[in-house]
């Protein structure tokens, strides 16, 4: 019985000593970072983009197409970040970037069995302005959610194209909203922050051209993308 008590006492002492050793080993990285009024960073990531399509009332009776369906396509983003501290738990963030994306429309022409895919390639100047709502810092970790608006300018938009072989024409300007979530991991020299967000365009991107049957079948064309980013914050 005495031996059993000794084993319990020794086990408790061993556990306590290990916990104390772990506590001594813990280092709080960037202890003064949260006191900064502002800071900057780099961002890069993947995007998956598509269109939301609304059809004209005459689409059902069209003699050209049997269906028009959007599909998702991958791309990538590169940019900078500026972060301004408003309160202990709220930041204002600007993340200007270049977004290289592709969106696809699959359609069937009447009288043909094959599906035709039209790819719309875009190079956006992407300017989102966001409010970032942060949790309390837990050692070297923090969680946050974000909400904001965006302006996009598509440098590859073909609305002014004079070519006769265009399947569809899109406008260059877009406004929209974004929301998402992310995590911040404090390292000795920087903050590593993976993030995911949904970006929804609000402006109709379709450019009406009576000489292009596909655009005459579409009433509304809005952008939508899912963006998975990595932020490196100083």
PDB file of C-alpha atoms in Angstrom:
ATOM      1  CA  UNK A   1       0.000   0.000   0.000  1.00  0.00           C
ATOM      2  CA  UNK A   2       2.811   2.395   0.893  1.00  0.00           C
ATOM      3  CA  UNK A   3       4.533   1.562  -2.382  1.00  0.00           C
ATOM      4  CA  UNK A   4       1.331   2.396  -4.279  1.00  0.00           C
ATOM      5  CA  UNK A   5       1.102   5.797  -2.532  1.00  0.00           C
ATOM      6  CA  UNK A   6       4.717   6.518  -3.400  1.00  0.00           C
ATOM      7  CA  UNK A   7       4.046   5.722  -7.060  1.00  0.00           C
ATOM      8  CA  UNK A   8       1.051   8.127  -7.116  1.00  0.00           C
ATOM      9  CA  UNK A   9       3.052  10.903  -5.439  1.00  0.00           C
ATOM     10  CA  UNK A  10       6.003  10.433  -7.799  1.00  0.00           C
ATOM     11  CA  UNK A  11       3.667  10.402 -10.826  1.00  0.00           C
ATOM     12  CA  UNK A  12       2.014  13.667  -9.711  1.00  0.00           C
ATOM     13  CA  UNK A  13       5.405  15.287  -9.150  1.00  0.00           C
ATOM     14  CA  UNK A  14       6.564  14.145 -12.586  1.00  0.00           C
ATOM     15  CA  UNK A  15       3.458  15.589 -14.309  1.00  0.00           C
ATOM     16  CA  UNK A  16       3.801  18.894 -12.454  1.00  0.00           C
ATOM     17  CA  UNK A  17       7.487  19.143 -13.318  1.00  0.00           C
ATOM     18  CA  UNK A  18       6.751  18.515 -17.012  1.00  0.00           C
ATOM     19  CA  UNK A  19       4.035  21.194 -17.053  1.00  0.00           C
ATOM     20  CA  UNK A  20       6.367  23.638 -15.347  1.00  0.00           C
ATOM     21  CA  UNK A  21       9.090  22.840 -17.882  1.00  0.00           C
ATOM     22  CA  UNK A  22       6.676  23.443 -20.784  1.00  0.00           C
ATOM     23  CA  UNK A  23       5.623  26.765 -19.264  1.00  0.00           C
ATOM     24  CA  UNK A  24       9.270  27.776 -18.949  1.00  0.00           C
ATOM     25  CA  UNK A  25       9.932  26.820 -22.577  1.00  0.00           C
ATOM     26  CA  UNK A  26       7.018  28.917 -23.955  1.00  0.00           C
ATOM     27  CA  UNK A  27       8.101  32.144 -25.636  1.00  0.00           C
ATOM     28  CA  UNK A  28       5.646  34.921 -26.533  1.00  0.00           C
ATOM     29  CA  UNK A  29       6.576  35.964 -30.056  1.00  0.00           C
ATOM     30  CA  UNK A  30       6.295  39.619 -31.140  1.00  0.00           C
ATOM     31  CA  UNK A  31       5.091  40.760 -27.692  1.00  0.00           C
ATOM     32  CA  UNK A  32       4.774  44.430 -28.752  1.00  0.00           C
ATOM     33  CA  UNK A  33       3.117  43.838 -32.116  1.00  0.00           C
ATOM     34  CA  UNK A  34      -0.432  44.383 -30.838  1.00  0.00           C
ATOM     35  CA  UNK A  35       0.555  47.876 -29.692  1.00  0.00           C
ATOM     36  CA  UNK A  36       1.346  48.989 -33.256  1.00  0.00           C
ATOM     37  CA  UNK A  37      -1.040  51.566 -34.695  1.00  0.00           C
ATOM     38  CA  UNK A  38      -0.442  50.233 -38.202  1.00  0.00           C
ATOM     39  CA  UNK A  39       1.627  47.661 -40.061  1.00  0.00           C
ATOM     40  CA  UNK A  40       2.126  46.277 -43.571  1.00  0.00           C
ATOM     41  CA  UNK A  41       2.425  42.892 -45.199  1.00  0.00           C
ATOM     42  CA  UNK A  42       2.426  40.735 -48.318  1.00  0.00           C
ATOM     43  CA  UNK A  43      -0.357  38.498 -49.568  1.00  0.00           C
ATOM     44  CA  UNK A  44      -0.598  35.719 -52.115  1.00  0.00           C
ATOM     45  CA  UNK A  45      -3.112  32.991 -52.751  1.00  0.00           C
ATOM     46  CA  UNK A  46      -5.433  30.998 -54.971  1.00  0.00           C
ATOM     47  CA  UNK A  47      -8.817  32.040 -56.294  1.00  0.00           C
ATOM     48  CA  UNK A  48     -11.658  29.990 -57.727  1.00  0.00           C
ATOM     49  CA  UNK A  49     -13.953  32.130 -59.861  1.00  0.00           C
ATOM     50  CA  UNK A  50     -17.262  31.751 -61.679  1.00  0.00           C
ATOM     51  CA  UNK A  51     -20.263  33.727 -62.874  1.00  0.00           C
ATOM     52  CA  UNK A  52     -23.803  33.878 -61.578  1.00  0.00           C
ATOM     53  CA  UNK A  53     -26.057  33.880 -64.627  1.00  0.00           C
ATOM     54  CA  UNK A  54     -29.608  35.204 -65.010  1.00  0.00           C
ATOM     55  CA  UNK A  55     -31.270  34.572 -68.351  1.00  0.00           C
ATOM     56  CA  UNK A  56     -33.465  36.822 -70.473  1.00  0.00           C
ATOM     57  CA  UNK A  57     -37.153  36.005 -70.793  1.00  0.00           C
ATOM     58  CA  UNK A  58     -36.590  35.121 -74.435  1.00  0.00           C
ATOM     59  CA  UNK A  59     -33.923  32.496 -73.614  1.00  0.00           C
ATOM     60  CA  UNK A  60     -36.506  29.684 -73.354  1.00  0.00           C
ATOM     61  CA  UNK A  61     -37.733  30.455 -76.851  1.00  0.00           C
ATOM     62  CA  UNK A  62     -34.321  31.048 -78.370  1.00  0.00           C
ATOM     63  CA  UNK A  63     -33.449  29.239 -81.564  1.00  0.00           C
ATOM     64  CA  UNK A  64     -29.703  29.349 -80.855  1.00  0.00           C
ATOM     65  CA  UNK A  65     -28.889  27.748 -77.448  1.00  0.00           C
ATOM     66  CA  UNK A  66     -30.348  24.916 -75.375  1.00  0.00           C
ATOM     67  CA  UNK A  67     -28.377  25.753 -72.196  1.00  0.00           C
ATOM     68  CA  UNK A  68     -25.778  28.156 -70.782  1.00  0.00           C
ATOM     69  CA  UNK A  69     -24.050  27.065 -67.565  1.00  0.00           C
ATOM     70  CA  UNK A  70     -21.145  28.651 -65.624  1.00  0.00           C
ATOM     71  CA  UNK A  71     -18.325  26.602 -64.084  1.00  0.00           C
ATOM     72  CA  UNK A  72     -15.501  27.289 -61.594  1.00  0.00           C
ATOM     73  CA  UNK A  73     -11.899  27.871 -62.664  1.00  0.00           C
ATOM     74  CA  UNK A  74      -8.684  28.462 -60.659  1.00  0.00           C
ATOM     75  CA  UNK A  75      -6.407  31.505 -60.628  1.00  0.00           C
ATOM     76  CA  UNK A  76      -4.012  33.309 -58.296  1.00  0.00           C
ATOM     77  CA  UNK A  77      -3.575  36.609 -56.426  1.00  0.00           C
ATOM     78  CA  UNK A  78      -0.535  38.713 -55.478  1.00  0.00           C
ATOM     79  CA  UNK A  79      -0.658  41.888 -53.433  1.00  0.00           C
ATOM     80  CA  UNK A  80       0.199  44.133 -50.523  1.00  0.00           C
ATOM     81  CA  UNK A  81      -1.535  44.816 -47.220  1.00  0.00           C
ATOM     82  CA  UNK A  82      -1.970  47.838 -44.998  1.00  0.00           C
ATOM     83  CA  UNK A  83      -3.551  47.362 -41.565  1.00  0.00           C
ATOM     84  CA  UNK A  84      -4.761  50.202 -39.304  1.00  0.00           C
ATOM     85  CA  UNK A  85      -5.701  49.512 -35.682  1.00  0.00           C
ATOM     86  CA  UNK A  86      -9.044  51.120 -34.740  1.00  0.00           C
ATOM     87  CA  UNK A  87      -9.669  49.461 -31.371  1.00  0.00           C
ATOM     88  CA  UNK A  88      -8.247  46.517 -29.451  1.00  0.00           C
ATOM     89  CA  UNK A  89     -10.445  44.107 -31.401  1.00  0.00           C
ATOM     90  CA  UNK A  90     -11.181  45.948 -34.688  1.00  0.00           C
ATOM     91  CA  UNK A  91      -8.804  46.817 -37.545  1.00  0.00           C
ATOM     92  CA  UNK A  92      -9.312  48.540 -40.893  1.00  0.00           C
ATOM     93  CA  UNK A  93      -7.498  46.709 -43.677  1.00  0.00           C
ATOM     94  CA  UNK A  94      -6.668  47.581 -47.295  1.00  0.00           C
ATOM     95  CA  UNK A  95      -5.347  44.773 -49.519  1.00  0.00           C
ATOM     96  CA  UNK A  96      -4.643  46.054 -53.067  1.00  0.00           C
ATOM     97  CA  UNK A  97      -3.643  43.200 -55.334  1.00  0.00           C
ATOM     98  CA  UNK A  98      -3.531  41.793 -58.836  1.00  0.00           C
ATOM     99  CA  UNK A  99      -5.917  38.912 -59.419  1.00  0.00           C
ATOM    100  CA  UNK A 100      -5.442  36.594 -62.388  1.00  0.00           C
ATOM    101  CA  UNK A 101      -8.652  34.641 -62.845  1.00  0.00           C
ATOM    102  CA  UNK A 102     -10.591  32.652 -65.399  1.00  0.00           C
ATOM    103  CA  UNK A 103     -14.332  32.049 -65.620  1.00  0.00           C
ATOM    104  CA  UNK A 104     -16.024  29.567 -67.938  1.00  0.00           C
ATOM    105  CA  UNK A 105     -19.389  29.332 -69.640  1.00  0.00           C
ATOM    106  CA  UNK A 106     -20.494  25.974 -71.058  1.00  0.00           C
ATOM    107  CA  UNK A 107     -23.246  26.102 -73.663  1.00  0.00           C
ATOM    108  CA  UNK A 108     -24.998  23.922 -76.215  1.00  0.00           C
ATOM    109  CA  UNK A 109     -26.026  25.192 -79.600  1.00  0.00           C
ATOM    110  CA  UNK A 110     -29.269  23.903 -81.047  1.00  0.00           C
ATOM    111  CA  UNK A 111     -28.533  21.167 -83.566  1.00  0.00           C
ATOM    112  CA  UNK A 112     -25.177  20.226 -81.973  1.00  0.00           C
ATOM    113  CA  UNK A 113     -24.474  17.511 -79.376  1.00  0.00           C
ATOM    114  CA  UNK A 114     -21.112  18.852 -78.246  1.00  0.00           C
ATOM    115  CA  UNK A 115     -20.667  21.302 -75.355  1.00  0.00           C
ATOM    116  CA  UNK A 116     -18.803  24.481 -76.243  1.00  0.00           C
ATOM    117  CA  UNK A 117     -16.744  26.087 -73.467  1.00  0.00           C
ATOM    118  CA  UNK A 118     -15.949  29.783 -73.542  1.00  0.00           C
ATOM    119  CA  UNK A 119     -13.197  30.912 -71.147  1.00  0.00           C
ATOM    120  CA  UNK A 120     -13.188  34.528 -70.003  1.00  0.00           C
ATOM    121  CA  UNK A 121      -9.729  35.448 -68.718  1.00  0.00           C
ATOM    122  CA  UNK A 122      -9.457  38.456 -66.417  1.00  0.00           C
ATOM    123  CA  UNK A 123      -6.640  40.460 -64.857  1.00  0.00           C
ATOM    124  CA  UNK A 124      -8.194  42.429 -62.018  1.00  0.00           C
ATOM    125  CA  UNK A 125      -6.835  45.349 -60.096  1.00  0.00           C
ATOM    126  CA  UNK A 126      -8.512  44.157 -56.893  1.00  0.00           C
ATOM    127  CA  UNK A 127      -8.995  46.754 -54.126  1.00  0.00           C
ATOM    128  CA  UNK A 128     -10.845  45.463 -51.037  1.00  0.00           C
ATOM    129  CA  UNK A 129     -11.407  47.594 -47.929  1.00  0.00           C
ATOM    130  CA  UNK A 130     -12.327  45.468 -44.918  1.00  0.00           C
ATOM    131  CA  UNK A 131     -13.156  45.593 -41.238  1.00  0.00           C
ATOM    132  CA  UNK A 132     -11.299  42.893 -39.327  1.00  0.00           C
ATOM    133  CA  UNK A 133     -12.846  41.685 -36.055  1.00  0.00           C
ATOM    134  CA  UNK A 134     -10.203  39.972 -33.898  1.00  0.00           C
ATOM    135  CA  UNK A 135     -10.401  37.602 -30.968  1.00  0.00           C
ATOM    136  CA  UNK A 136      -8.276  37.927 -27.838  1.00  0.00           C
ATOM    137  CA  UNK A 137      -4.716  36.794 -28.455  1.00  0.00           C
ATOM    138  CA  UNK A 138      -4.097  33.309 -27.060  1.00  0.00           C
ATOM    139  CA  UNK A 139      -0.351  32.980 -26.652  1.00  0.00           C
ATOM    140  CA  UNK A 140       0.903  33.020 -30.266  1.00  0.00           C
ATOM    141  CA  UNK A 141      -2.494  32.541 -31.899  1.00  0.00           C
ATOM    142  CA  UNK A 142      -5.519  34.632 -32.836  1.00  0.00           C
ATOM    143  CA  UNK A 143      -8.753  34.106 -34.809  1.00  0.00           C
ATOM    144  CA  UNK A 144     -10.554  36.775 -36.841  1.00  0.00           C
ATOM    145  CA  UNK A 145     -13.483  37.379 -39.173  1.00  0.00           C
ATOM    146  CA  UNK A 146     -13.709  40.087 -41.814  1.00  0.00           C
ATOM    147  CA  UNK A 147     -16.376  41.983 -43.727  1.00  0.00           C
ATOM    148  CA  UNK A 148     -16.012  44.687 -46.350  1.00  0.00           C
ATOM    149  CA  UNK A 149     -16.460  46.021 -49.847  1.00  0.00           C
ATOM    150  CA  UNK A 150     -14.346  45.832 -52.978  1.00  0.00           C
ATOM    151  CA  UNK A 151     -13.688  47.534 -56.295  1.00  0.00           C
ATOM    152  CA  UNK A 152     -12.384  45.514 -59.247  1.00  0.00           C
ATOM    153  CA  UNK A 153     -11.091  46.770 -62.571  1.00  0.00           C
ATOM    154  CA  UNK A 154     -10.615  44.119 -65.255  1.00  0.00           C
ATOM    155  CA  UNK A 155      -7.696  45.126 -67.474  1.00  0.00           C
ATOM    156  CA  UNK A 156      -8.533  42.280 -69.886  1.00  0.00           C
ATOM    157  CA  UNK A 157     -12.229  43.169 -70.358  1.00  0.00           C
ATOM    158  CA  UNK A 158     -13.303  43.095 -74.007  1.00  0.00           C
ATOM    159  CA  UNK A 159     -16.369  45.381 -73.928  1.00  0.00           C
ATOM    160  CA  UNK A 160     -14.784  47.696 -76.501  1.00  0.00           C
ATOM    161  CA  UNK A 161     -13.507  44.922 -78.737  1.00  0.00           C
ATOM    162  CA  UNK A 162     -14.422  45.277 -82.426  1.00  0.00           C
ATOM    163  CA  UNK A 163     -13.784  41.629 -83.239  1.00  0.00           C
ATOM    164  CA  UNK A 164     -16.628  39.726 -84.870  1.00  0.00           C
ATOM    165  CA  UNK A 165     -15.687  36.328 -83.411  1.00  0.00           C
ATOM    166  CA  UNK A 166     -16.340  37.207 -79.747  1.00  0.00           C
ATOM    167  CA  UNK A 167     -18.765  34.871 -77.968  1.00  0.00           C
ATOM    168  CA  UNK A 168     -19.354  37.279 -75.100  1.00  0.00           C
ATOM    169  CA  UNK A 169     -18.317  40.769 -74.010  1.00  0.00           C
ATOM    170  CA  UNK A 170     -17.811  41.851 -70.395  1.00  0.00           C
ATOM    171  CA  UNK A 171     -17.470  45.239 -68.725  1.00  0.00           C
ATOM    172  CA  UNK A 172     -14.306  46.235 -66.823  1.00  0.00           C
ATOM    173  CA  UNK A 173     -15.712  47.758 -63.596  1.00  0.00           C
ATOM    174  CA  UNK A 174     -17.244  45.911 -60.666  1.00  0.00           C
ATOM    175  CA  UNK A 175     -18.271  46.660 -57.087  1.00  0.00           C
ATOM    176  CA  UNK A 176     -19.087  44.035 -54.493  1.00  0.00           C
ATOM    177  CA  UNK A 177     -18.819  42.738 -50.948  1.00  0.00           C
ATOM    178  CA  UNK A 178     -16.598  40.194 -49.216  1.00  0.00           C
ATOM    179  CA  UNK A 179     -16.637  38.214 -45.994  1.00  0.00           C
ATOM    180  CA  UNK A 180     -14.406  35.539 -44.556  1.00  0.00           C
ATOM    181  CA  UNK A 181     -12.294  34.274 -41.698  1.00  0.00           C
ATOM    182  CA  UNK A 182      -8.664  33.640 -40.864  1.00  0.00           C
ATOM    183  CA  UNK A 183      -6.061  32.714 -38.267  1.00  0.00           C
ATOM    184  CA  UNK A 184      -2.923  34.526 -37.139  1.00  0.00           C
ATOM    185  CA  UNK A 185       0.123  32.584 -35.955  1.00  0.00           C
ATOM    186  CA  UNK A 186       2.790  34.740 -34.302  1.00  0.00           C
ATOM    187  CA  UNK A 187       6.311  33.728 -35.305  1.00  0.00           C
ATOM    188  CA  UNK A 188       9.543  35.304 -33.996  1.00  0.00           C
ATOM    189  CA  UNK A 189       9.833  37.721 -36.957  1.00  0.00           C
ATOM    190  CA  UNK A 190       6.422  37.850 -38.650  1.00  0.00           C
ATOM    191  CA  UNK A 191       2.772  36.784 -38.453  1.00  0.00           C
ATOM    192  CA  UNK A 192       1.638  33.908 -40.674  1.00  0.00           C
ATOM    193  CA  UNK A 193      -2.074  34.304 -41.470  1.00  0.00           C
ATOM    194  CA  UNK A 194      -4.021  31.815 -43.637  1.00  0.00           C
ATOM    195  CA  UNK A 195      -7.434  33.123 -44.703  1.00  0.00           C
ATOM    196  CA  UNK A 196     -10.489  32.148 -46.753  1.00  0.00           C
ATOM    197  CA  UNK A 197     -13.133  34.564 -48.042  1.00  0.00           C
ATOM    198  CA  UNK A 198     -16.076  34.783 -50.431  1.00  0.00           C
ATOM    199  CA  UNK A 199     -16.143  37.692 -52.880  1.00  0.00           C
ATOM    200  CA  UNK A 200     -19.444  38.593 -54.563  1.00  0.00           C
ATOM    201  CA  UNK A 201     -19.794  41.092 -57.413  1.00  0.00           C
ATOM    202  CA  UNK A 202     -22.895  43.304 -57.550  1.00  0.00           C
ATOM    203  CA  UNK A 203     -22.595  44.997 -60.954  1.00  0.00           C
ATOM    204  CA  UNK A 204     -23.878  43.388 -64.148  1.00  0.00           C
ATOM    205  CA  UNK A 205     -20.796  42.409 -66.175  1.00  0.00           C
ATOM    206  CA  UNK A 206     -22.537  41.557 -69.430  1.00  0.00           C
ATOM    207  CA  UNK A 207     -22.009  44.024 -72.260  1.00  0.00           C
ATOM    208  CA  UNK A 208     -25.000  43.919 -74.581  1.00  0.00           C
ATOM    209  CA  UNK A 209     -24.152  43.518 -78.245  1.00  0.00           C
ATOM    210  CA  UNK A 210     -27.052  42.638 -80.535  1.00  0.00           C
ATOM    211  CA  UNK A 211     -24.638  40.956 -82.934  1.00  0.00           C
ATOM    212  CA  UNK A 212     -23.619  38.346 -80.321  1.00  0.00           C
ATOM    213  CA  UNK A 213     -26.398  35.765 -79.694  1.00  0.00           C
ATOM    214  CA  UNK A 214     -24.895  34.516 -76.414  1.00  0.00           C
ATOM    215  CA  UNK A 215     -25.040  37.926 -74.750  1.00  0.00           C
ATOM    216  CA  UNK A 216     -28.612  38.413 -75.924  1.00  0.00           C
ATOM    217  CA  UNK A 217     -29.615  35.248 -74.052  1.00  0.00           C
ATOM    218  CA  UNK A 218     -28.074  36.479 -70.756  1.00  0.00           C
ATOM    219  CA  UNK A 219     -29.761  39.201 -68.713  1.00  0.00           C
ATOM    220  CA  UNK A 220     -27.402  39.408 -65.710  1.00  0.00           C
ATOM    221  CA  UNK A 221     -23.816  38.261 -65.215  1.00  0.00           C
ATOM    222  CA  UNK A 222     -22.228  38.658 -61.765  1.00  0.00           C
ATOM    223  CA  UNK A 223     -18.803  37.562 -60.571  1.00  0.00           C
ATOM    224  CA  UNK A 224     -18.293  35.260 -57.604  1.00  0.00           C
ATOM    225  CA  UNK A 225     -15.030  33.892 -56.237  1.00  0.00           C
ATOM    226  CA  UNK A 226     -13.584  31.989 -53.302  1.00  0.00           C
ATOM    227  CA  UNK A 227     -10.119  33.234 -52.331  1.00  0.00           C
ATOM    228  CA  UNK A 228      -7.679  31.265 -50.167  1.00  0.00           C
ATOM    229  CA  UNK A 229      -4.821  33.539 -49.117  1.00  0.00           C
ATOM    230  CA  UNK A 230      -1.626  33.539 -47.104  1.00  0.00           C
ATOM    231  CA  UNK A 231      -0.707  36.856 -45.466  1.00  0.00           C
ATOM    232  CA  UNK A 232       2.807  37.564 -44.170  1.00  0.00           C
ATOM    233  CA  UNK A 233       2.492  40.480 -41.747  1.00  0.00           C
ATOM    234  CA  UNK A 234       5.335  42.519 -40.310  1.00  0.00           C
TER     235      UNK A 234
END
